[in-house]
Amino acid sequence: MVNDLLQRIHARQTTVGIVGQGYVGLPLALVFTEAGFRVIGFDSDPAKVAALGRGESYIKHIGADRVAAAVQGGRFRATGDFDDLRTCDAVLICVPTPLGRHREPDLSYVVNSTREVAARLRPGQLVVLESTTYPGTTDEDVQPILEATGLATPKDFLLAFSPEREDPGNPTFHTKIIPKVVGGVNQASTEAAVALYAAAVDRVVPVSSARVAESTKLLENIFRSVNIALVNELKMTFDRMGIDVWEVIEAAKTKPFGFTPFYPGPGLGGHCIPLDPFYLSWKAAEYGMWTRFIELAGEVNTHMPHYVVERTVAALNEDGRAIKGARVLVLGLSYKEDIDDDRESPSYEIIELLRERGAQVDYCDPFFPVARPGRRHDVQLRSIDCDAGAFAGYDAVVLSTGHSQFRDPALYAQTRLVVDTRNAVRLPEGATGRVVKA
Ligand SMILES: NC(=O)c1ccc[n+]([C@@H]2O[C@H](COP(=O)([O-])OP(=O)(O)OC[C@H]3O[C@@H](n4cnc5c(N)ncnc54)[C@H](O)[C@@H]3O)[C@@H](O)[C@H]2O)c1
């Protein structure tokens, strides 16, 4: 069976199904299409299926021209009809893995899409889970659903885990050139999954099991979460001592070995770093282990929006203004600069905390003309214009996202107070306002 699949992969005769056409699934679909495969993108959201059908991209940093070319080339189509899974030789699952209300893993998307796959599973298929999750998900949660059909791996089908590594908006790294770690639940599965990815991406890194692959992704994200927490804590400490953490980091960066720069901010955002580490802490408890670094990093990072608001209150106070009734403008809803992704963005919490203190809050973000309701927040606001005149009407401007547009000094010609969480603001010559780093 494996040999047959390998031959078909080599000859580009395999049809690749990708379940979930979001930030991870869509670029992956394009990479396989561009490598010469027939690709079917499955999504439960009819609006996304319709947009892809028209050859449109709903994610700004994924060019509409690539989607249009893939659709027009006739090798890529999107559908909400899971019966088409039957025609796929490989099925890659890229659905969300959020946290529940008590910060516990919510595997419902993975389980639901695996059930869709199981209902159409046929001998010879390769299934790969890509969603970030705790070690053991592929063999303890996914495999039993697939094997409940009566088919077994590796005899009838193959099963692996391969984590996605995306850095949205990064012009240097994209799906094709980012090395792909792959681990199967058995050797035959690893072999088949390695062959599939090697046909589409530049470098594949096989590991000994799905669990190692799952853990690799968690290590990468926990590494970021812990280091960001460290610089956030140092920011607050140095700030109390009158030392600029940004200048310290720039100086430390000149060390040619043994130091990796991380930058402080208003709190964590995005689908990965604020959530994924807790998948491991939840699973670790099953083994009687307490992942203290993860918890501590979570505690420091989730405090940051509060810190930014405290700094804003104090700065307004120095100007003789109360936060109650103050007009405050928050710059940026995206969780990082120059992308249109606002998932888990700390900006929403900052807006809500400022409102709780009685401030009148507006926001400006060219990527979000209207603030969308999210899982936890619904601020019901529209973006104000991004110009100096509009900014001048506020008692404080809080920069939460370092979008390129916000780096123009001219924007701050008439602002009274800027609270800068990203070291992004420079005042133009002659400006009378001030910048407080937070
Ligand atoms: N966004 C990133 O930068 C990134 C990076 C690495 C890993 N990941 C991981 O990849 C996974 C997917 O993340 P994402 O950012 O692509 O999420 P996303 O929300 O952008 O996309 C998920 C898509 O799956 C669809 N979907 C949900 N349930 C479905 C179902 N049962 N059947 C078919 N489609 C379904 C949704 O409509 C959505 O379009 C997560 O586990 C995430 O942690 C994300």
Coordinates of C-alpha atoms and ligand atoms in Angstrom, one line a residue:
M1 CA 0.0 0.0 0.0
V2 CA 2.8 2.5 0.9
N3 CA 4.7 1.7 -2.3
D4 CA 1.6 2.4 -4.3
L5 CA 0.9 5.7 -2.5
L6 CA 4.6 6.7 -2.9
Q7 CA 4.5 6.0 -6.6
R8 CA 1.3 8.1 -7.0
I9 CA 2.8 10.9 -5.0
H10 CA 5.9 10.8 -7.2
A11 CA 3.8 11.0 -10.3
R12 CA 1.6 13.8 -8.9
Q13 CA -1.4 11.5 -9.3
T14 CA -2.6 12.0 -5.7
T15 CA -5.4 14.2 -4.8
V16 CA -4.7 16.2 -1.6
G17 CA -7.7 17.2 0.6
I18 CA -7.1 19.9 3.1
V19 CA -9.7 20.2 5.9
G20 CA -9.9 23.8 7.2
Q21 CA -9.0 26.6 4.8
G22 CA -7.8 29.2 7.3
Y23 CA -4.5 30.8 7.9
V24 CA -2.8 27.4 7.8
G25 CA -4.9 25.4 5.4
L26 CA -5.1 27.9 2.6
P27 CA -1.3 28.5 2.2
L28 CA -0.8 24.7 2.4
A29 CA -3.4 24.2 -0.3
L30 CA -1.6 26.7 -2.6
V31 CA 1.8 25.1 -2.0
F32 CA 0.4 21.6 -3.0
T33 CA -1.4 23.1 -6.0
E34 CA 1.7 24.9 -7.1
A35 CA 3.7 21.6 -6.7
G36 CA 1.4 20.0 -9.3
F37 CA -1.1 18.2 -7.1
R38 CA -4.9 18.2 -7.5
V39 CA -6.1 19.9 -4.2
I40 CA -9.5 20.1 -2.7
G41 CA -10.0 22.6 0.2
F42 CA -12.7 21.7 2.6
D43 CA -14.3 24.2 4.9
S44 CA -17.4 24.3 7.0
D45 CA -17.8 28.1 6.4
P46 CA -19.8 28.6 3.2
A47 CA -18.6 32.2 2.9
K48 CA -14.9 31.0 2.6
V49 CA -15.8 28.3 0.2
A50 CA -17.7 30.8 -2.0
A51 CA -14.8 33.3 -1.9
L52 CA -12.2 30.7 -2.9
G53 CA -14.6 29.5 -5.6
R54 CA -14.4 33.1 -7.0
G55 CA -10.6 32.9 -6.8
E56 CA -10.5 35.4 -4.0
S57 CA -8.2 35.4 -0.9
Y58 CA -9.8 36.5 2.4
I59 CA -6.4 36.7 4.1
K60 CA -4.5 39.8 3.1
H61 CA -0.9 38.5 3.2
I62 CA -2.0 35.5 1.0
G63 CA -2.1 37.1 -2.4
A64 CA -5.4 37.0 -4.3
D65 CA -3.3 36.4 -7.4
R66 CA -2.0 33.1 -6.1
V67 CA -5.6 31.9 -5.2
A68 CA -6.9 33.1 -8.6
A69 CA -4.1 31.3 -10.4
A70 CA -4.7 28.1 -8.4
V71 CA -8.4 28.1 -9.2
Q72 CA -8.0 29.1 -12.8
G73 CA -5.4 26.5 -13.3
G74 CA -8.1 23.9 -12.6
R75 CA -6.2 22.0 -10.0
F76 CA -7.6 23.7 -6.9
R77 CA -11.2 23.9 -5.8
A78 CA -12.9 24.5 -2.4
T79 CA -16.0 22.8 -1.2
G80 CA -18.2 22.2 1.9
D81 CA -19.2 18.8 0.7
F82 CA -17.2 16.3 2.8
D83 CA -18.3 13.4 0.5
D84 CA -15.5 14.6 -1.8
L85 CA -13.0 13.3 0.9
R86 CA -13.5 9.9 -0.7
T87 CA -11.7 11.1 -3.8
C88 CA -8.6 12.2 -1.8
D89 CA -5.6 10.1 -1.4
A90 CA -4.2 12.3 1.4
V91 CA -6.2 14.3 3.9
L92 CA -4.5 17.1 5.9
I93 CA -6.5 18.4 8.9
C94 CA -5.9 22.1 9.7
V95 CA -8.8 23.1 12.0
P96 CA -8.7 25.4 15.0
T97 CA -7.5 24.1 18.4
P98 CA -8.7 26.8 20.9
L99 CA -9.0 26.8 24.6
G100 CA -12.3 26.3 26.5
R101 CA -13.6 28.7 29.1
H102 CA -11.3 27.2 31.8
R103 CA -8.3 27.2 29.6
E104 CA -8.7 23.5 28.8
P105 CA -8.0 22.2 25.3
D106 CA -11.0 22.3 23.0
L107 CA -10.5 19.4 20.6
S108 CA -14.1 19.6 19.2
Y109 CA -13.0 20.9 15.8
V110 CA -10.3 18.1 15.5
V111 CA -12.8 15.5 16.6
N112 CA -15.6 16.7 14.3
S113 CA -13.4 16.9 11.3
T114 CA -11.8 13.5 12.0
R115 CA -15.4 12.0 12.2
E116 CA -16.1 13.5 8.7
V117 CA -12.9 11.8 7.5
A118 CA -13.7 8.5 9.2
A119 CA -17.2 8.4 7.6
R120 CA -15.4 8.4 4.2
L121 CA -12.2 6.6 5.1
R122 CA -11.1 4.1 2.5
P123 CA -8.1 1.7 2.2
G124 CA -4.9 3.4 1.0
Q125 CA -5.6 6.9 2.4
L126 CA -3.0 9.0 4.3
V127 CA -4.4 11.2 7.1
V128 CA -2.2 13.9 8.7
L129 CA -3.2 16.1 11.6
E130 CA -1.7 19.6 11.4
S131 CA -3.5 21.4 14.2
T132 CA -1.3 22.3 17.2
T133 CA -2.2 20.1 20.1
Y134 CA -0.9 18.1 23.1
P135 CA 1.3 15.0 22.6
G136 CA -0.9 11.9 22.2
T137 CA -3.7 13.5 20.3
T138 CA -2.9 11.7 17.0
D139 CA -2.6 8.2 18.5
E140 CA -5.1 8.6 21.4
D141 CA -7.8 10.8 20.0
V142 CA -7.7 10.7 16.2
Q143 CA -6.6 7.1 15.6
P144 CA -9.4 5.4 17.6
I145 CA -12.0 7.5 15.6
L146 CA -10.5 6.3 12.3
E147 CA -10.1 2.7 13.5
A148 CA -13.7 2.5 14.7
T149 CA -14.5 2.1 11.0
G150 CA -12.9 -1.3 11.1
L151 CA -9.9 -0.2 9.1
A152 CA -6.5 -0.2 10.9
T153 CA -3.1 1.5 10.5
P154 CA -0.7 0.7 8.9
K155 CA -2.5 -2.2 7.2
D156 CA -5.3 -0.1 5.7
F157 CA -4.5 3.6 6.2
L158 CA -1.7 5.8 7.3
L159 CA -1.7 8.4 10.0
A160 CA 0.8 11.1 11.0
F161 CA 1.2 14.5 12.6
S162 CA 2.9 17.4 11.0
P163 CA 2.8 20.8 12.7
E164 CA 2.5 24.0 10.8
R165 CA 5.0 26.8 11.2
E166 CA 3.6 30.1 10.0
D167 CA 4.8 33.6 10.6
P168 CA 2.1 35.6 9.0
G169 CA 3.3 38.7 7.2
N170 CA 7.0 37.6 7.3
P171 CA 8.3 38.3 3.8
T172 CA 11.4 36.0 4.3
F173 CA 9.7 32.8 5.3
H174 CA 6.7 31.1 3.7
T175 CA 5.2 27.7 3.7
K176 CA 7.3 26.2 0.9
I177 CA 10.7 27.0 2.4
I178 CA 9.9 26.5 6.1
P179 CA 11.2 23.0 7.1
K180 CA 8.3 20.6 7.9
V181 CA 8.6 18.2 10.9
V182 CA 6.7 14.9 10.3
G183 CA 6.0 12.0 12.6
G184 CA 3.8 9.0 12.0
V185 CA 2.0 6.7 14.4
N186 CA 4.1 4.0 12.7
Q187 CA 7.0 3.8 10.4
A188 CA 5.0 3.3 7.2
S189 CA 2.9 6.4 8.1
T190 CA 6.0 8.5 8.6
E191 CA 7.4 7.3 5.3
A192 CA 4.3 8.2 3.4
A193 CA 3.8 11.6 5.0
V194 CA 7.5 12.5 4.5
A195 CA 7.1 11.6 0.8
L196 CA 4.0 13.7 0.4
Y197 CA 5.4 16.8 2.0
A198 CA 8.8 16.4 0.3
A199 CA 7.0 16.7 -3.0
A200 CA 5.7 20.2 -2.1
V201 CA 8.1 21.8 0.5
D202 CA 11.8 22.3 0.3
R203 CA 12.8 20.4 3.5
V204 CA 11.1 17.7 5.5
V205 CA 12.4 16.6 9.0
P206 CA 11.2 13.1 9.9
V207 CA 10.9 12.3 13.6
S208 CA 10.3 9.0 15.3
S209 CA 6.7 9.4 16.3
A210 CA 3.6 11.6 16.0
R211 CA 4.2 12.5 19.7
V212 CA 7.6 13.9 19.0
A213 CA 6.2 16.0 16.2
E214 CA 3.4 17.2 18.4
S215 CA 5.9 18.1 21.2
T216 CA 8.2 19.9 18.8
K217 CA 5.5 22.4 18.0
L218 CA 4.8 22.9 21.6
L219 CA 8.4 23.4 22.5
E220 CA 8.7 26.1 19.8
N221 CA 5.7 28.0 21.1
I222 CA 6.5 27.6 24.8
F223 CA 10.0 28.9 24.1
R224 CA 8.4 32.1 22.6
S225 CA 5.9 32.4 25.4
V226 CA 8.4 32.1 28.2
N227 CA 11.0 34.4 26.6
I228 CA 8.4 37.1 25.8
A229 CA 7.2 36.8 29.4
L230 CA 10.8 37.3 30.6
V231 CA 11.3 40.5 28.6
N232 CA 7.9 41.7 29.7
E233 CA 8.9 41.2 33.3
L234 CA 12.2 42.9 32.7
K235 CA 10.4 45.8 31.0
M236 CA 8.3 46.4 34.1
T237 CA 11.4 46.1 36.3
F238 CA 13.7 48.3 34.3
D239 CA 10.9 50.8 33.8
R240 CA 10.6 51.2 37.6
M241 CA 14.4 51.8 37.6
G242 CA 14.2 54.4 34.9
I243 CA 16.0 52.2 32.3
D244 CA 14.7 51.7 28.8
V245 CA 14.3 48.0 28.1
W246 CA 14.4 48.6 24.3
E247 CA 17.8 50.1 24.5
V248 CA 19.0 47.3 26.7
I249 CA 17.8 44.7 24.2
E250 CA 19.5 46.5 21.3
A251 CA 22.7 46.4 23.2
A252 CA 22.4 42.8 24.3
K253 CA 21.7 41.8 20.6
T254 CA 25.3 42.7 19.7
K255 CA 26.4 39.6 21.6
P256 CA 27.3 37.3 18.7
F257 CA 26.4 34.0 20.5
G258 CA 24.1 32.7 23.2
F259 CA 21.5 35.5 23.1
T260 CA 18.2 35.6 21.1
P261 CA 16.3 38.9 21.2
F262 CA 12.7 38.9 22.3
Y263 CA 10.6 42.0 22.6
P264 CA 8.1 43.2 25.1
G265 CA 4.6 44.2 24.2
P266 CA 1.0 44.9 25.4
G267 CA 0.3 41.1 25.8
L268 CA 0.3 38.0 23.7
G269 CA -1.9 37.6 20.6
G270 CA -2.6 35.3 17.7
H271 CA -3.9 31.7 17.5
C272 CA -0.7 30.1 18.8
I273 CA 1.4 31.6 21.6
P274 CA -1.3 32.6 24.0
L275 CA -3.1 29.2 23.7
D276 CA -0.8 26.3 22.7
P277 CA 1.4 26.1 25.9
F278 CA -1.7 25.4 27.9
Y279 CA -2.4 22.3 25.8
L280 CA 0.8 20.9 27.3
S281 CA 0.1 22.0 30.9
W282 CA -3.3 20.3 30.7
K283 CA -1.9 17.1 29.4
A284 CA 1.1 17.2 31.9
A285 CA -1.3 17.1 34.8
E286 CA -2.4 13.7 33.7
Y287 CA 1.2 12.6 34.4
G288 CA 1.4 14.4 37.7
M289 CA 3.6 17.1 36.3
W290 CA 3.2 20.8 36.8
T291 CA 4.6 22.9 34.1
R292 CA 5.6 26.0 36.1
F293 CA 7.3 27.9 33.4
I294 CA 4.2 27.8 31.2
E295 CA 2.0 28.9 34.1
L296 CA 4.4 31.7 35.1
A297 CA 4.8 32.9 31.6
G298 CA 1.0 32.9 31.2
E299 CA 0.6 34.9 34.4
V300 CA 3.1 37.6 33.3
N301 CA 1.8 37.8 29.8
T302 CA -1.8 38.0 30.6
H303 CA -1.0 40.9 33.1
M304 CA 0.4 43.1 30.3
P305 CA -2.8 44.7 29.1
H306 CA -3.4 45.7 32.7
Y307 CA 0.1 47.2 33.0
V308 CA -0.5 49.2 29.8
V309 CA -3.7 50.6 31.2
E310 CA -2.1 51.4 34.6
R311 CA 0.7 53.3 32.8
T312 CA -1.9 55.2 30.8
V313 CA -3.8 56.1 33.9
A314 CA -0.6 57.3 35.6
A315 CA 0.5 59.3 32.6
L316 CA -2.8 61.0 32.3
N317 CA -2.6 61.8 36.0
E318 CA 0.7 63.5 35.5
D319 CA -1.0 65.6 32.9
G320 CA -3.6 66.6 35.4
R321 CA -6.3 64.4 33.7
A322 CA -8.5 61.7 35.2
I323 CA -9.0 58.5 33.2
K324 CA -12.7 58.8 33.8
G325 CA -14.1 60.8 30.9
A326 CA -10.7 61.0 29.1
R327 CA -10.7 60.4 25.4
V328 CA -8.3 57.6 24.6
L329 CA -7.4 56.3 21.1
V330 CA -6.0 52.8 20.8
L331 CA -3.8 52.2 17.7
G332 CA -4.1 48.8 16.1
L333 CA -6.4 45.8 16.6
S334 CA -4.1 43.2 14.9
Y335 CA -2.1 41.1 17.3
K336 CA 1.1 41.9 15.3
E337 CA 2.2 44.6 12.9
D338 CA 1.0 44.7 9.2
I339 CA -1.3 41.7 9.2
D340 CA -5.1 41.5 9.3
D341 CA -5.3 38.9 12.1
D342 CA -6.8 40.1 15.4
R343 CA -7.3 36.7 17.1
E344 CA -6.6 36.9 20.9
S345 CA -5.3 40.5 20.3
P346 CA -4.5 42.3 23.6
S347 CA -5.9 45.5 22.0
Y348 CA -9.5 44.3 22.8
E349 CA -8.7 43.8 26.4
I350 CA -7.0 47.2 26.6
I351 CA -10.1 48.8 25.1
E352 CA -12.3 47.1 27.6
L353 CA -10.1 47.9 30.6
L354 CA -10.0 51.5 29.6
R355 CA -13.7 51.6 29.3
E356 CA -14.1 50.0 32.7
R357 CA -12.1 52.9 34.1
G358 CA -14.6 55.4 32.5
A359 CA -12.5 56.4 29.4
Q360 CA -14.2 57.1 26.1
V361 CA -12.3 54.9 23.7
D362 CA -11.9 54.8 20.0
Y363 CA -9.5 52.8 17.8
C364 CA -7.7 53.2 14.6
D365 CA -6.6 50.3 12.4
P366 CA -6.5 50.4 8.6
F367 CA -6.7 46.6 8.6
F368 CA -10.0 46.7 10.5
P369 CA -12.4 49.4 9.3
V370 CA -15.0 47.8 11.6
A371 CA -14.2 45.8 14.8
R372 CA -15.5 42.3 14.4
P373 CA -17.1 40.5 17.3
G374 CA -14.7 37.7 18.6
R375 CA -15.0 34.8 20.9
R376 CA -14.5 36.9 24.0
H377 CA -14.9 40.5 22.9
D378 CA -17.4 42.7 21.1
V379 CA -16.3 46.3 21.3
Q380 CA -18.8 47.7 18.8
L381 CA -16.5 50.3 17.2
R382 CA -15.5 51.5 13.8
S383 CA -11.9 52.7 13.0
I384 CA -11.3 56.5 13.0
D385 CA -9.2 58.0 10.2
C386 CA -5.4 57.5 10.4
D387 CA -4.4 61.2 10.4
A388 CA -2.8 63.7 12.6
G389 CA -5.9 65.9 12.9
A390 CA -8.0 63.0 14.1
F391 CA -5.3 61.9 16.6
A392 CA -5.1 65.5 18.0
G393 CA -8.5 65.2 19.6
Y394 CA -7.5 62.6 22.2
D395 CA -6.1 63.0 25.7
A396 CA -4.0 59.9 25.2
V397 CA -3.1 57.7 22.2
V398 CA -2.1 54.1 23.1
L399 CA -0.1 52.3 20.5
S400 CA -0.9 48.6 20.8
T401 CA 0.1 47.3 17.3
G402 CA 3.2 48.6 15.5
H403 CA 1.7 48.8 12.0
S404 CA 4.0 50.6 9.5
Q405 CA 1.4 53.3 9.1
F406 CA 1.7 54.2 12.8
R407 CA 5.4 54.8 12.5
D408 CA 5.1 58.1 10.6
P409 CA 6.2 60.8 13.1
A410 CA 3.9 63.4 11.3
L411 CA 0.9 61.6 12.8
Y412 CA 1.9 62.7 16.2
A413 CA 2.5 66.4 15.5
Q414 CA -0.3 67.5 17.7
T415 CA -0.8 64.6 20.1
R416 CA -0.6 65.4 23.8
L417 CA 0.4 62.0 25.1
V418 CA 1.4 58.8 23.4
V419 CA 1.7 55.5 25.4
D420 CA 3.9 53.4 23.2
T421 CA 4.0 49.6 23.8
R422 CA 6.1 48.7 20.8
N423 CA 8.9 51.4 20.7
A424 CA 7.4 52.5 17.4
V425 CA 6.6 56.2 17.9
R426 CA 9.0 59.1 17.2
L427 CA 7.7 62.6 17.6
P428 CA 8.3 65.1 14.7
E429 CA 10.5 68.1 15.4
G430 CA 8.7 70.8 17.2
A431 CA 6.0 68.5 18.6
T432 CA 4.9 69.6 22.1
G433 CA 3.5 66.2 23.3
R434 CA 5.3 63.4 24.9
V435 CA 5.8 59.6 24.5
V436 CA 5.6 57.2 27.5
K437 CA 6.9 53.7 26.8
A438 CA 4.8 51.0 28.4
Ligands
LIG1 N1 -2.4 30.9 12.4 C1 -1.2 30.5 12.5 O1 -0.2 31.3 12.3 C2 -0.8 29.1 12.9 C3 0.5 28.7 12.9 C4 0.8 27.4 13.3 C5 -0.2 26.5 13.7 N2 -1.5 26.9 13.7 C6 -2.4 25.9 14.1 O2 -3.1 25.5 13.0 C7 -4.5 25.2 13.3 C8 -5.4 26.0 12.4 O3 -5.2 27.4 12.7 P1 -5.6 28.5 11.7 O4 -4.9 29.7 12.1 O5 -5.5 28.0 10.3 O6 -7.2 28.6 12.0 P2 -8.3 29.3 11.2 O7 -9.4 29.6 12.1 O8 -7.7 30.4 10.4 O9 -8.8 28.2 10.1 C9 -9.5 27.1 10.5 C10 -10.5 26.8 9.4 O10 -11.2 25.6 9.7 C11 -12.5 25.7 9.4 N3 -13.2 24.6 10.1 C12 -13.6 24.6 11.4 N4 -14.1 23.4 11.7 C13 -14.2 22.7 10.5 C14 -14.6 21.4 10.2 N5 -15.2 20.6 11.0 N6 -14.5 21.0 8.9 C15 -13.9 21.8 8.0 N7 -13.5 23.1 8.3 C16 -13.6 23.5 9.5 C17 -12.9 27.1 9.8 O11 -14.0 27.6 9.1 C18 -11.6 27.9 9.3 O12 -11.7 28.4 8.0 C19 -4.6 25.5 14.8 O13 -4.4 24.3 15.5 C20 -3.5 26.4 15.0 O14 -3.0 26.4 16.4 C21 -1.8 28.2 13.3

